């Protein structure tokens, strides 16, 4: 494989056509044939992000098993390359190079954190590798090779923050993980606060290694906000919710990360998650028929993985995006990555059973993002979860503010709120 392939539009304009091949099989294997399609699945099953990465891996394998049992993709069986990256970004880089250059995967799913995505994106872009990034994230990636199909901060925070302003008031205290996801999400809190007549009275960024929150809790109590916005991530940050309950901090908390990803409402003793409001596209408790009916998504997941502790937000996104890839390959009539990208850009929508979050999931051709059905889910004092609001929220930052159009121009850029909003600075 060359260091740099032709861009998609140059490729298609040349009239070239290269038949897709599937090489390598299950982890550590090799071989394969034109009768198989090789999917790379690099998701954390150990390390700091195993709690969220393991369900992503499991849901991807569920979709692959269902598709193979139904005859594969255009009659071709899917094989998997899926070593554990172990929540290590250097290992992610090594495995991404191996997936592309040695295993020659036809498509790649990889990574939970935005730091991981940005660690491997230069490799993805150098090789023009078709890549699905499925985590909810800070938003702004306009990249010809990346299909960022999880909800963005503008979608998640844009569902829960206005709800909390209306219910509780206008003073907000932000706590967030100290890397690009948390920092950019905190900028989005400021943008959304401005749009909803609210203001940020305090802001803290917490290193991923930190598990002690006494001083943070004290500062929140001193600031006396109407609610907190939390974008904490990873196993260490879970301690915040237990410690805030022990300290008697009862302020409502909005989040784009807690409960839906690390299922703290299942793992922690009540009332640690009381009055936590999650803005999400999916949780195991989302009350749609396709999700909770007999034989629905939840039943199918736990039938395959009976010992799994929870079906989280990113797992659902991994699941439906495998079906998204299947539909694009069958539309293109080939696994050639440039033609599959073009098929994905045709504006396909995905109904049941691939859309347990709502009626359907629509991929926006210009931005490679998804217009998600967003939910606000609240945990009570016993950690029971109820939906208090839901609506479809399009991805508007890239479409309306940035003007990203990957059907017209190849880009490999991440835009930030500071590029466009004065209040984010």
Coordinates of C-alpha atoms in Angstrom, one line a residue, residues 86-365:
X86 CA -5.3 -1.7 26.1
X87 CA -6.3 2.0 26.3
X88 CA -2.8 2.9 25.1
X89 CA -2.5 5.5 22.4
X90 CA 1.0 4.3 21.3
X91 CA -0.4 0.8 20.9
X92 CA -3.3 2.2 19.0
X93 CA -0.9 3.8 16.5
X94 CA 1.0 0.5 16.1
X95 CA -2.2 -1.5 15.6
X96 CA -3.6 1.0 13.2
X97 CA -0.5 0.7 11.0
X98 CA -0.7 -3.0 11.2
X99 CA -4.4 -3.1 10.4
X100 CA -3.9 -1.0 7.3
X101 CA -0.5 -2.1 6.0
X102 CA -0.4 -5.8 7.0
X103 CA -4.0 -6.9 7.5
X104 CA -5.3 -4.6 4.8
X105 CA -8.6 -4.1 6.5
X106 CA -11.5 -2.9 4.3
X107 CA -12.8 -0.6 7.1
X108 CA -11.7 0.3 10.6
X109 CA -13.5 1.0 13.9
X110 CA -11.1 2.3 16.5
X111 CA -11.0 4.1 19.8
X112 CA -13.0 5.6 22.6
X113 CA -11.3 8.9 23.5
X114 CA -10.7 11.9 21.3
X115 CA -7.0 11.7 22.2
X116 CA -6.9 8.3 20.7
X117 CA -8.7 9.5 17.6
X118 CA -6.3 12.3 17.1
X119 CA -3.3 10.0 17.7
X120 CA -4.3 7.7 14.8
X121 CA -6.0 10.2 12.5
X122 CA -2.7 11.2 10.8
X123 CA -2.2 7.6 10.0
X124 CA -5.8 7.2 8.8
X125 CA -5.4 10.3 6.6
X126 CA -2.0 9.4 5.2
X127 CA -3.5 6.1 4.0
X128 CA -7.0 7.4 3.1
X129 CA -8.4 4.6 5.3
X130 CA -12.2 4.4 5.7
X131 CA -12.6 4.9 9.5
X132 CA -15.7 4.9 11.8
X133 CA -15.3 6.9 15.0
X134 CA -18.3 6.0 17.1
X135 CA -17.9 7.8 20.5
X136 CA -19.9 10.8 21.5
X137 CA -17.4 13.6 21.1
X138 CA -16.6 17.3 21.2
X139 CA -17.4 17.7 17.5
X140 CA -15.8 19.6 14.6
X141 CA -14.0 16.8 12.7
X142 CA -14.4 17.5 8.9
X143 CA -12.4 14.7 7.4
X144 CA -12.8 12.9 4.1
X145 CA -11.8 9.5 5.7
X146 CA -13.6 9.8 9.0
X147 CA -17.3 9.0 9.7
X148 CA -17.8 10.4 13.2
X149 CA -21.2 8.9 13.8
X150 CA -21.6 9.4 17.5
X151 CA -23.4 12.5 18.7
X152 CA -21.4 15.7 19.1
X153 CA -21.2 18.0 22.1
X154 CA -23.6 20.4 20.3
X155 CA -26.1 17.6 20.1
X156 CA -25.6 16.1 23.6
X157 CA -25.1 19.3 25.6
X158 CA -27.6 21.0 23.3
X159 CA -30.3 18.7 24.6
X160 CA -29.5 18.6 28.3
X161 CA -28.2 22.2 29.0
X162 CA -31.3 24.1 27.8
X163 CA -33.5 21.6 29.8
X164 CA -31.6 22.3 33.0
X165 CA -31.6 26.1 32.4
X166 CA -35.4 26.0 32.2
X167 CA -35.8 23.7 35.2
X168 CA -33.2 25.0 37.6
X169 CA -31.7 28.4 36.6
X170 CA -28.9 30.1 34.7
X171 CA -25.7 29.7 36.8
X172 CA -23.5 26.8 35.6
X173 CA -20.3 25.3 37.0
X174 CA -18.3 23.1 34.5
X175 CA -16.0 20.2 35.4
X176 CA -14.4 18.4 32.5
X177 CA -11.6 15.9 31.7
X178 CA -8.3 17.7 31.0
X179 CA -7.7 16.8 27.3
X180 CA -9.2 18.0 24.0
X181 CA -12.6 16.4 24.5
X182 CA -13.2 18.0 27.9
X183 CA -11.7 21.4 26.9
X184 CA -13.7 21.7 23.7
X185 CA -16.9 20.4 25.5
X186 CA -16.4 23.1 28.1
X187 CA -16.2 25.7 25.3
X188 CA -19.5 24.3 24.0
X189 CA -21.0 24.8 27.5
X190 CA -20.1 28.5 27.2
X191 CA -21.5 28.8 23.7
X192 CA -24.8 27.1 24.7
X193 CA -25.0 29.1 27.9
X194 CA -24.8 32.3 25.9
X195 CA -27.5 31.0 23.5
X196 CA -29.8 30.1 26.4
X197 CA -29.3 33.2 28.6
X198 CA -27.1 31.5 31.1
X199 CA -23.6 32.0 32.4
X200 CA -20.7 29.9 33.5
X201 CA -19.7 30.8 37.1
X202 CA -16.8 28.3 37.4
X203 CA -14.8 25.9 35.3
X204 CA -12.3 23.1 36.2
X205 CA -10.3 20.7 34.1
X206 CA -9.4 17.4 35.8
X207 CA -6.5 15.1 34.8
X208 CA -7.5 11.6 33.8
X209 CA -5.3 10.2 36.6
X210 CA -7.2 12.1 39.3
X211 CA -9.6 10.3 41.6
X212 CA -9.8 12.7 44.5
X213 CA -12.4 15.5 44.2
X214 CA -12.7 17.0 47.6
X215 CA -11.3 20.4 46.6
X216 CA -13.5 20.5 43.5
X217 CA -16.6 19.7 45.5
X218 CA -15.7 22.5 47.9
X219 CA -15.3 25.0 45.1
X220 CA -18.7 23.9 43.6
X221 CA -20.3 24.4 47.0
X222 CA -18.7 27.9 47.3
X223 CA -19.8 28.9 43.9
X224 CA -23.4 27.7 44.6
X225 CA -24.4 27.2 40.9
X226 CA -27.9 26.3 39.8
X227 CA -26.5 23.2 38.2
X228 CA -23.2 21.5 37.2
X229 CA -22.1 20.4 33.7
X230 CA -19.9 17.3 34.0
X231 CA -17.7 16.0 31.1
X232 CA -15.6 13.6 33.3
X233 CA -14.5 10.4 31.7
X234 CA -12.8 7.1 32.6
X235 CA -12.6 4.9 35.6
X236 CA -10.8 7.3 37.9
X237 CA -13.3 10.1 37.4
X238 CA -16.2 7.9 38.5
X239 CA -15.1 8.7 42.1
X240 CA -16.5 12.2 41.8
X241 CA -20.1 11.0 41.9
X242 CA -19.6 8.9 45.1
X243 CA -17.6 11.7 46.7
X244 CA -20.2 14.4 45.9
X245 CA -22.9 12.2 47.4
X246 CA -20.9 11.7 50.6
X247 CA -20.2 15.4 50.9
X248 CA -23.9 16.2 50.6
X249 CA -23.6 18.0 47.3
X250 CA -27.1 17.9 45.9
X251 CA -26.9 20.3 43.0
X252 CA -28.4 18.9 39.7
X253 CA -25.7 17.7 37.3
X254 CA -26.0 17.6 33.5
X255 CA -23.6 15.4 31.6
X256 CA -22.7 14.0 28.2
X257 CA -20.6 11.2 29.6
X258 CA -21.9 9.7 32.9
X259 CA -24.4 6.8 33.0
X260 CA -24.7 6.3 29.2
X261 CA -21.1 5.2 28.9
X262 CA -19.8 3.9 32.2
X263 CA -23.2 2.9 33.6
X264 CA -22.5 4.5 37.0
X265 CA -26.2 4.2 37.9
X266 CA -25.7 0.4 37.8
X267 CA -22.3 0.2 39.3
X268 CA -22.4 2.7 42.2
X269 CA -24.6 2.6 45.3
X270 CA -27.5 5.1 45.5
X271 CA -27.8 8.0 45.8
X272 CA -24.4 8.7 44.0
X273 CA -26.2 9.4 40.7
X274 CA -29.3 11.1 42.0
X275 CA -30.4 14.0 40.0
X276 CA -27.9 13.3 37.2
X277 CA -29.3 14.3 33.8
X278 CA -27.6 12.7 30.8
X279 CA -28.0 14.1 27.2
X280 CA -27.5 11.0 25.1
X281 CA -28.5 9.3 21.9
X282 CA -28.7 5.9 23.6
X283 CA -28.8 4.1 26.9
X284 CA -30.0 0.6 27.6
X285 CA -33.1 2.1 29.2
X286 CA -34.1 4.2 26.2
X287 CA -37.8 3.5 25.9
X288 CA -38.2 2.7 22.2
X289 CA -39.9 -0.5 21.0
X290 CA -36.9 -1.5 18.9
X291 CA -34.7 -1.3 21.9
X292 CA -36.7 -2.9 24.7
X293 CA -39.3 -5.2 22.9
X294 CA -38.9 -9.0 23.1
X295 CA -36.2 -9.8 20.6
X296 CA -35.1 -6.2 20.4
X297 CA -31.6 -4.8 20.6
X298 CA -31.2 -5.3 24.3
X299 CA -32.4 -8.9 24.1
X300 CA -30.1 -9.7 21.2
X301 CA -27.1 -8.2 22.9
X302 CA -27.5 -10.1 26.1
X303 CA -28.4 -13.3 24.3
X304 CA -24.9 -13.2 22.7
X305 CA -23.2 -11.7 25.8
X306 CA -25.1 -13.0 28.8
X307 CA -22.4 -11.9 31.3
X308 CA -22.1 -8.4 30.0
X309 CA -22.9 -5.8 32.7
X310 CA -24.5 -3.1 30.5
X311 CA -25.3 -2.0 26.9
X312 CA -23.8 1.5 26.6
X313 CA -24.1 4.5 24.3
X314 CA -21.1 3.8 22.1
X315 CA -22.1 0.1 21.7
X316 CA -25.3 1.1 19.9
X317 CA -23.3 3.4 17.7
X318 CA -20.8 0.7 16.8
X319 CA -23.7 -1.6 16.1
X320 CA -25.7 0.5 13.7
X321 CA -22.6 1.8 11.9
X322 CA -21.6 -1.8 10.9
X323 CA -25.0 -2.0 9.2
X324 CA -24.4 1.4 7.7
X325 CA -21.2 0.0 6.2
X326 CA -23.0 -3.1 4.9
X327 CA -25.6 -0.9 3.1
X328 CA -22.9 1.2 1.6
X329 CA -20.9 -1.7 0.3
X330 CA -24.0 -3.3 -1.3
X331 CA -24.9 0.0 -2.9
X332 CA -21.4 0.5 -4.2
X333 CA -21.1 -3.1 -5.4
X334 CA -17.5 -3.2 -4.1
X335 CA -15.4 -2.9 -1.0
X336 CA -13.2 -0.4 -2.7
X337 CA -12.9 2.2 0.0
X338 CA -13.2 5.3 -2.2
X339 CA -16.4 4.0 -3.7
X340 CA -17.8 2.9 -0.3
X341 CA -17.1 6.4 1.0
X342 CA -19.1 7.9 -1.9
X343 CA -21.9 5.5 -1.2
X344 CA -22.0 6.5 2.4
X345 CA -22.2 10.1 1.2
X346 CA -25.4 9.3 -0.7
X347 CA -27.6 10.2 2.3
X348 CA -28.8 6.8 3.4
X349 CA -31.1 6.5 6.5
X350 CA -31.2 3.4 8.7
X351 CA -34.5 2.1 10.1
X352 CA -35.2 -0.9 12.5
X353 CA -33.5 -3.0 13.7
X354 CA -30.4 -0.9 13.2
X355 CA -31.9 2.2 15.0
X356 CA -32.8 1.4 18.5
X357 CA -32.4 5.0 19.6
X358 CA -35.3 6.2 17.6
X359 CA -37.3 6.0 14.3
X360 CA -34.2 6.1 12.1
X361 CA -30.6 7.3 11.9
X362 CA -29.7 9.6 9.0
X363 CA -26.1 10.2 7.9
X364 CA -25.4 13.7 6.7
X365 CA -23.4 13.3 3.4

